[in-house]
Structures are given as C-alpha cells and as structure tokens.
C-alpha positions as a printed NumPy array, in Angstrom:
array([[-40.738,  10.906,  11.67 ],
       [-42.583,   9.245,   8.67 ],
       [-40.397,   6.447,   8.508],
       [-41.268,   5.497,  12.412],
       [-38.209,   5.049,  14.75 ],
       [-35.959,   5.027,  11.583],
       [-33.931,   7.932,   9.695],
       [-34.413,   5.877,   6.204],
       [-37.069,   4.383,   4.389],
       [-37.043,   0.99 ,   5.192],
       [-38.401,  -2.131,   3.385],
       [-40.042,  -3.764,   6.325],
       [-41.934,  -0.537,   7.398],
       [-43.238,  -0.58 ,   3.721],
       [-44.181,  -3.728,   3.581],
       [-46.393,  -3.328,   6.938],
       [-47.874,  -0.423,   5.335],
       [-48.696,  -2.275,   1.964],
       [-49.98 ,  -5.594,   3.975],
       [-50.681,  -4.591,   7.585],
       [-48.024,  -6.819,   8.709],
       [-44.454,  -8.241,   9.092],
       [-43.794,  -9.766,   5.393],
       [-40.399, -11.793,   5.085],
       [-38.344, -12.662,   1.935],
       [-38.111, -16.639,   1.437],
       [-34.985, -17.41 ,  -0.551],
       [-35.283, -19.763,  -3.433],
       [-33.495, -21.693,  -6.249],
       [-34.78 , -22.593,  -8.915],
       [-31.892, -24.042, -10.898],
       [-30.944, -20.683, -13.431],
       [-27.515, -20.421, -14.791],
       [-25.831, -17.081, -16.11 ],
       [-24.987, -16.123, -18.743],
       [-21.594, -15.081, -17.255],
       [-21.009, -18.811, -16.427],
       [-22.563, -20.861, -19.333],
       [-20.179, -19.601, -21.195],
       [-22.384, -16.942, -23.44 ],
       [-20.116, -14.24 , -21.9  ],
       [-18.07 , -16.275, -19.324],
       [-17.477, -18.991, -17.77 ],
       [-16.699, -17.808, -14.33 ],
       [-19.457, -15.94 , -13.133],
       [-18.648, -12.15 , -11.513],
       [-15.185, -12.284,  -9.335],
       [-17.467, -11.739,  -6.465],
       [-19.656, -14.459,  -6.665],
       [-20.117, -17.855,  -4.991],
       [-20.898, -21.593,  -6.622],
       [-24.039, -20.626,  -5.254],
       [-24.592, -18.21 ,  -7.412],
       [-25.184, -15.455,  -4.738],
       [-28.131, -17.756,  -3.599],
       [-26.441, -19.131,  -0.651],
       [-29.071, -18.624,   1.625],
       [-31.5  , -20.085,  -0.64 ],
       [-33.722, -23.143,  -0.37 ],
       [-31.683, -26.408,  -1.271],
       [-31.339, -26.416,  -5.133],
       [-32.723, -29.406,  -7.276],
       [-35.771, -29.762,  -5.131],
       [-39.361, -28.331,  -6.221],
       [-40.555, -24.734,  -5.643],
       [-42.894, -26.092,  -2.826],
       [-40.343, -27.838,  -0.952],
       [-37.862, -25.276,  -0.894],
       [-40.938, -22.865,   0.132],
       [-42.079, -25.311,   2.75 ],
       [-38.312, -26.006,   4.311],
       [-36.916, -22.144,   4.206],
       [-40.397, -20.923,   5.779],
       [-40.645, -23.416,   8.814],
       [-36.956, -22.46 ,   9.681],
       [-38.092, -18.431,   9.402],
       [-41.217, -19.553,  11.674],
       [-38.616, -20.791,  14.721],
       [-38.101, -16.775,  15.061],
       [-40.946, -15.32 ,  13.441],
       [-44.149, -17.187,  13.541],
       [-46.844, -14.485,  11.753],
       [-46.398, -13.325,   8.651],
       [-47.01 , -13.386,   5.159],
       [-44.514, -13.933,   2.185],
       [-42.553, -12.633,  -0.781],
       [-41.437, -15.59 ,  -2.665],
       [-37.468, -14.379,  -3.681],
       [-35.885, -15.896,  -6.475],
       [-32.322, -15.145,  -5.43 ],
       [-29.388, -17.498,  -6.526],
       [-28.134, -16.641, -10.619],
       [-30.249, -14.975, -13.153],
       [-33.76 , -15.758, -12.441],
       [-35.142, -14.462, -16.053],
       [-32.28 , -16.231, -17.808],
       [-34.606, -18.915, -19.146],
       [-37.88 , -19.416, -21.567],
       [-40.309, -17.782, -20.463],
       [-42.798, -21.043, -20.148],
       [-39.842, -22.14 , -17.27 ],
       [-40.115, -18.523, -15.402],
       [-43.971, -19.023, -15.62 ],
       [-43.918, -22.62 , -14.007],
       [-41.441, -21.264, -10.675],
       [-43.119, -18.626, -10.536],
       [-46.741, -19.485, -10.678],
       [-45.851, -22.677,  -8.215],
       [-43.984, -19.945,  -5.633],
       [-47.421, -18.013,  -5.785],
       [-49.647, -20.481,  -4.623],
       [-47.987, -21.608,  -1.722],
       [-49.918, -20.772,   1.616],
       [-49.064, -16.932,   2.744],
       [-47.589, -15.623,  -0.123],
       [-48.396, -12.295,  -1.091],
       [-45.957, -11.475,  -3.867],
       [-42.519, -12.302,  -5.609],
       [-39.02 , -10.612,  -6.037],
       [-36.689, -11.722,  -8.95 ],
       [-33.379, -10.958,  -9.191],
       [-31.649, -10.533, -12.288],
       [-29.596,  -8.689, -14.868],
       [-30.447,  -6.252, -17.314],
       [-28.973,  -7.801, -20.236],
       [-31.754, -10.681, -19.508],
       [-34.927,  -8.877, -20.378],
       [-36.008,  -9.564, -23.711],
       [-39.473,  -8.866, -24.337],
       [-41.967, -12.203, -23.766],
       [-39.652, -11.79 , -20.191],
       [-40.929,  -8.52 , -19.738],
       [-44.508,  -8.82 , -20.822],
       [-44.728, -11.975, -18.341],
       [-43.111,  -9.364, -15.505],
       [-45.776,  -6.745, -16.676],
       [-48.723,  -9.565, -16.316],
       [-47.381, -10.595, -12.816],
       [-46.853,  -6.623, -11.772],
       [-50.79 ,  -6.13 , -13.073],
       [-51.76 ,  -9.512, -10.308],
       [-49.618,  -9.718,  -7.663],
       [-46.883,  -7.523,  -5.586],
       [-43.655,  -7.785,  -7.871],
       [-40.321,  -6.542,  -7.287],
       [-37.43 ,  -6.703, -10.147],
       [-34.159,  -6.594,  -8.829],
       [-31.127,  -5.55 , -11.237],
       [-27.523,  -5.604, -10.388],
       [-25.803,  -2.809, -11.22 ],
       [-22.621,  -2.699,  -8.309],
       [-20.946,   0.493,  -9.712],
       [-21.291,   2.747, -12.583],
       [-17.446,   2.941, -13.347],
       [-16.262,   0.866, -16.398],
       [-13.171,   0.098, -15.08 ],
       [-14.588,  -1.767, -11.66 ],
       [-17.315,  -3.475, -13.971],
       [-14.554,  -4.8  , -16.17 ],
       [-12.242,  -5.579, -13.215],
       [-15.013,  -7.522, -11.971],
       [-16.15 ,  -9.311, -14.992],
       [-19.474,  -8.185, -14.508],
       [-20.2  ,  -8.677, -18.587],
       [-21.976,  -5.37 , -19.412],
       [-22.076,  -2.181, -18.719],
       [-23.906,   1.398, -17.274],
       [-25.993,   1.535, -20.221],
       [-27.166,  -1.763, -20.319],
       [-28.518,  -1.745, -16.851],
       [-29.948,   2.244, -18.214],
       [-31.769,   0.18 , -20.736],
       [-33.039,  -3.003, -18.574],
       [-34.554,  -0.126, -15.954],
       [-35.891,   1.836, -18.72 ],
       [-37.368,  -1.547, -20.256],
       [-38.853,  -2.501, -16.662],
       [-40.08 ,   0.696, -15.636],
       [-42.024,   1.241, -19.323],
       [-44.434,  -1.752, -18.203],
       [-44.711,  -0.305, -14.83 ],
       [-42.777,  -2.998, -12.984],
       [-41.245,  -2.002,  -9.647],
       [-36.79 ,  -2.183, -10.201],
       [-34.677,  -2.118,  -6.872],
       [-30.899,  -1.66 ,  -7.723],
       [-27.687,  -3.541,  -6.148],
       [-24.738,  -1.49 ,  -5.387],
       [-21.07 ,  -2.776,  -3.662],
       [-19.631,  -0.409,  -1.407],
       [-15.916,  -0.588,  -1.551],
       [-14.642,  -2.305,  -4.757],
       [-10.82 ,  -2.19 ,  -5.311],
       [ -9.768,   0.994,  -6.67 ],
       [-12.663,   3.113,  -6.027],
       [-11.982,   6.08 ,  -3.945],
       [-15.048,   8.277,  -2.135],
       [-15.894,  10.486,  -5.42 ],
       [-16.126,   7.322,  -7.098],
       [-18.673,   5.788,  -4.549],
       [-20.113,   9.031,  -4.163],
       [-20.48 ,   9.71 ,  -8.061],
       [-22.558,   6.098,  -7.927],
       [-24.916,   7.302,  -5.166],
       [-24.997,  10.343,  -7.172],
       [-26.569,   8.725, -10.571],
       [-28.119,   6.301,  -9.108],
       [-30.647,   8.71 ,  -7.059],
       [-31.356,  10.408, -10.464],
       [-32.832,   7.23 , -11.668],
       [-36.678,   6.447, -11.72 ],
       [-35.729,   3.732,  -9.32 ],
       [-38.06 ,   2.319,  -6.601],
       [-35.722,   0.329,  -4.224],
       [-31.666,   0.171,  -3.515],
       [-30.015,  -2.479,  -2.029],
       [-26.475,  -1.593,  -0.357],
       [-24.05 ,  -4.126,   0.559],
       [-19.981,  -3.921,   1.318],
       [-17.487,  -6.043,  -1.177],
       [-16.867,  -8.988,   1.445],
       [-14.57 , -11.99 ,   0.132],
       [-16.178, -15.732,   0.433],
       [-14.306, -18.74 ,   0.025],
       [-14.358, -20.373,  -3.055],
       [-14.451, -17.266,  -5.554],
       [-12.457, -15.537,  -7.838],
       [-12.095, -12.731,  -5.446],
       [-11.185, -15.131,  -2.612],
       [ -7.689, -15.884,  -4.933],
       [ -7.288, -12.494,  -6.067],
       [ -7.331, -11.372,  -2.073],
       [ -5.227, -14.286,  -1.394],
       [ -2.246, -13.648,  -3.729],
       [ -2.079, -10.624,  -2.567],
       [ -4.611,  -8.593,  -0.082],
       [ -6.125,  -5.648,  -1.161],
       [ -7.657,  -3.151,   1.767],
       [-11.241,  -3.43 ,   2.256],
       [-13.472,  -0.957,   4.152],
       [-13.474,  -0.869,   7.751],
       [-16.562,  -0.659,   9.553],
       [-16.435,   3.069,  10.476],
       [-15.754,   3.576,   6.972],
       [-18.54 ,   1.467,   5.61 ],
       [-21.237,   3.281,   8.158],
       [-19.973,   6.638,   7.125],
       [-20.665,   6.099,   3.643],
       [-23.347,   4.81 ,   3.776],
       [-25.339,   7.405,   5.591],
       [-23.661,   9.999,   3.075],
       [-25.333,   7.486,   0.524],
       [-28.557,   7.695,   2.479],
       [-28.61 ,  11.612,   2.744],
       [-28.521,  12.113,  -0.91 ],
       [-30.982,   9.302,  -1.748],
       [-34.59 ,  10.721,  -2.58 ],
       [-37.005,   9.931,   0.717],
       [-39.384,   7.8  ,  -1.33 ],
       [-36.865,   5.555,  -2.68 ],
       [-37.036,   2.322,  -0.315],
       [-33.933,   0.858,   1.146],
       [-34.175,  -2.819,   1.073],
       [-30.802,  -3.737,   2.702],
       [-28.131,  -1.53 ,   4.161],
       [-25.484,  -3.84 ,   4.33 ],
       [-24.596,  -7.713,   3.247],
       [-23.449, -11.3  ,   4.763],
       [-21.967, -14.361,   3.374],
       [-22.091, -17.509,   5.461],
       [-19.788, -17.608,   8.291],
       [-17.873, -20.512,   7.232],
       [-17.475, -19.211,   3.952],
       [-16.707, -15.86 ,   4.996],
       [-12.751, -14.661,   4.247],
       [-13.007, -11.103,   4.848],
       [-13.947,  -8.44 ,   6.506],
       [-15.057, -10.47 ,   9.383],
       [-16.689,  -7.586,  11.326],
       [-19.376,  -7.924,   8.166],
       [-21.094, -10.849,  10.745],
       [-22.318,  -8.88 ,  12.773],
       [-25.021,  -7.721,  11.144],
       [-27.167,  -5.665,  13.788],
       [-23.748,  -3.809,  15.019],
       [-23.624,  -2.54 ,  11.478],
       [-27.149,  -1.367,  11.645],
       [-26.958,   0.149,  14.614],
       [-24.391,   2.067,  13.975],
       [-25.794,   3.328,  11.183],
       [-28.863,   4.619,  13.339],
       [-26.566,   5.926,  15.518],
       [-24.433,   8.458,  12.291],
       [-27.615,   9.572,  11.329],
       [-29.046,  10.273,  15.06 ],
       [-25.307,  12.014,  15.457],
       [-25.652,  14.421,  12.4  ],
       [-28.953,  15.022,  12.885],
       [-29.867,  13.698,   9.764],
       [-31.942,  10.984,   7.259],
       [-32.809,  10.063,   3.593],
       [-32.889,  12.482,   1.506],
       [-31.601,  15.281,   3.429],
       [-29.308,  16.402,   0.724],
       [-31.403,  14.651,  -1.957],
       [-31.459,  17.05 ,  -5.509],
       [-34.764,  16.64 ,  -6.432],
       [-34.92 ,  16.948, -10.228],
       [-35.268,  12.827, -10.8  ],
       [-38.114,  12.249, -13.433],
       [-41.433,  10.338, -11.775],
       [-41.292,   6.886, -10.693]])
C-alpha cells in the first residue's frame, strides 16, 4: 500500500518521506493568551479547555524558547534518541500577538540544534495580515505547518462550546492561509454533546471538500479543572465509547481524500487530570483498533472520498 503498513496517510510516514527520518513534535509555550480568555470575546476560554491552554504537554511556561526546547527534547531522547525536530507552538493562540513577538519565538525555536521546521496552532479569527505575511516568509524558508481549530461546523455546538466564532470565519482564516501558500491542518472533536452521526458525518463531509492539507481527530474527553469538567459534573452527559469512537472514525477516514495527511487519530489529557472517558489513556489500544476496522472492512483513506475538492 502507499501509505506502508498503514490504511491512512499518516504524519510520521510523511515526515520520513520529506526528511529521511523519524521527525517528532516538541511542545512549547510561549506565554500567548486568547482572545477567548483576555476578555476580547471571553473570559473563560472554550468549555473544553484547560488552564493550560490545551498546552499541557508543553515545555514549562515562563522559561525561554531554548530551555523549554532543551528540557522537552532530552525527555523525547529517553525513548527516541535520532531524530530531527518540528518546533510546536501548542498551548493558546500562538499568532495572538505582534508580530515582532511571533518573530522572536519563532526565530529562537528555529535555531535550536535539529530543528527542521515549526507548527503553530491557532485560530482563524487571529490572522490579520503582517501575521500572515510573516507565516508566508517562514512557509518560503523553512517546513511550516498552520494549525486552525475548527471542532465542528454546527453553530449550535460552536456556541454551546463558546468557541467565539464561527464556520465562516475558520472558511476565511483557511482561505487567508492557503492564498500565501502556507500548509493549514484542521482540529475536529468527535463526540460533542448533542451531535448525532449525520452531524459528525456532515463535518467529515465539508471538511474533505476543503483545500486542506492535514486533519487532526481527537474525541471530546473531560479534564479537571474546565468548564466542561462542571458541566459533566452537575449532571453527566454520555460520551462516546470506544467502539463508537473507532467506528467513526474510520467512516471519517474512508471519506477523507488519500492525500490529505492525518496528523492524530485520537487525543489524551494527562492522567491525573483526566475525568472522562478513561479508556481515552490508552492510546495505542485506540490505534490499534482502528487498524484493525479498516483491515476488517477491507478498507482505507479515501475509499469513499468524492473527489471534486479544488487543488491544494
């Protein structure tokens, strides 16, 4: 198969085709905000989201670029020591600053030993243009992925979740983004409250019709500390099960066009943190079973794909 012992187009099989070998994702902070917490459009950030600012495996916040780099890297090498680098700016809204700031992190992140490129995640409503002409300069020099959350296309789950804009704002950041050539990988949540399977599906659905590059997939899981944690608390709302979660997502996967790369499949919050579903820990259990529906239907990305997306 193209895609080597997998059914999908995975992000570490590109990334040993683009550099020749295993290339890992260091998590950083760099000390953004939000503008759904500084009170621009909120105070309290998504319903979803942790103090951390979904950065909770990031480096330790408050200290330099290079440190972080230096501690999050030499705890990557106990388990993996070759590689090279992608320097990820992961916790808040990591264009939601002047641009002189982004330049600073980001030029310091590139120069640290083994770094071959940088992923920023952010949301679309945070691109105005000297942010965008920077990310076209760094997507000219150096291997740069953008990564916009989008979660769901429905209004009524982006308002439930006080996400603080909607479909056509994140239409606009991609369009934006993919004008100056920039790479754009998009985050969707599996199993928000309220969604049924044509809903999920109807996501899926748009989103492969965008001129996308990457998707990341991850379940709705409830961490301590949020605004989901005391909406679950008061009173429970069903989550997916696992066999539910893997079923969807290789439907998801089937209609997905094949050169669309799948950077994650599923998501984990830190086990202390971690309220619910528990079976989310176990990561590889997830995965495998996800190799194992698309082994059992005889199927992979893109099977079902419709392939009438404009050119990426």
């Amino acid at each position: 198969m193209r895609w080597g012992e997998k059914r999908y187009n995975n992000f570490n099989g590109h990334l040993r085709q683009v550099f020749g070998e295993k290339v890992f994702k260091v998590p950083l902070d760099a000390g953004f905000t939000c503008p759904n917490r500084d009170g621009t459009l909120g105070s309290g950030g998504c319903v979803y989201c942790s103090a951390r600012g979904s950065g909770d495996f990031a480096g330790e916040q408050g200290k330099s670029i290079s440190v972080q780099f230096a501690q999050v890297k030499e705890q990557m090498r106990k388990k993996w020591p070759r590689g090279k680098y992608l320097a990820y700016f992961q916790a808040y809204t990591n264009t939601y600053a002047p641009v002189g700031y982004l330049r600073k992190v980001f030029e310091e992140a590139l120069t640290q030993d083994g770094v071959v490129g940088l992923s920023v995640a952010t949301r679309p409503d945070c691109l105005p243009d000297d942010v965008l002409d920077y990310l076209q300069e760094l997507q000219e020099r150096t291997y740069l992925w953008v990564e916009l959350g989008l979660q769901t296309i429905h209004k009524r789950s982006l308002e439930w979740m006080r996400r603080g804009h909607d479909y056509s704002a994140f239409l606009e950041g991609l369009a934006k983004l993919r004008e100056r050539g920039v790479r754009v990988c998009a985050h969707l949540i599996l199993g928000l409250p309220g969604e049924s399977r044509r809903d999920i599906m109807a996501t899926a659905e748009a989103v492969a019709q965008l001129p996308l590059q990457g998707i990341k997939l991850h379940l709705l899981h409830v961490l301590k500390g949020t605004t989901l944690a005391r909406l679950y608390e008061r009173e429970p709302f069903p989550l997916l099960t696992k066999e539910e979660y893997v079923t969807y997502v290789a439907d998801i996967l089937e209609i997905l066009p094949p050169e669309m790369i799948i950077q994650r499949l599923t998501g984990d919050g830190p086990p202390d943190d971690l309220i619910a579903p528990l079976w989310s820990l176990r990561k590889w259990e997830i995965l495998n079973g996800i190799d194992k529906e698309l082994t059992m239907r005889g199927s992979w990305q893109g099977k079902r794909a419709v392939l009438t997306r404009p050119a990426t």
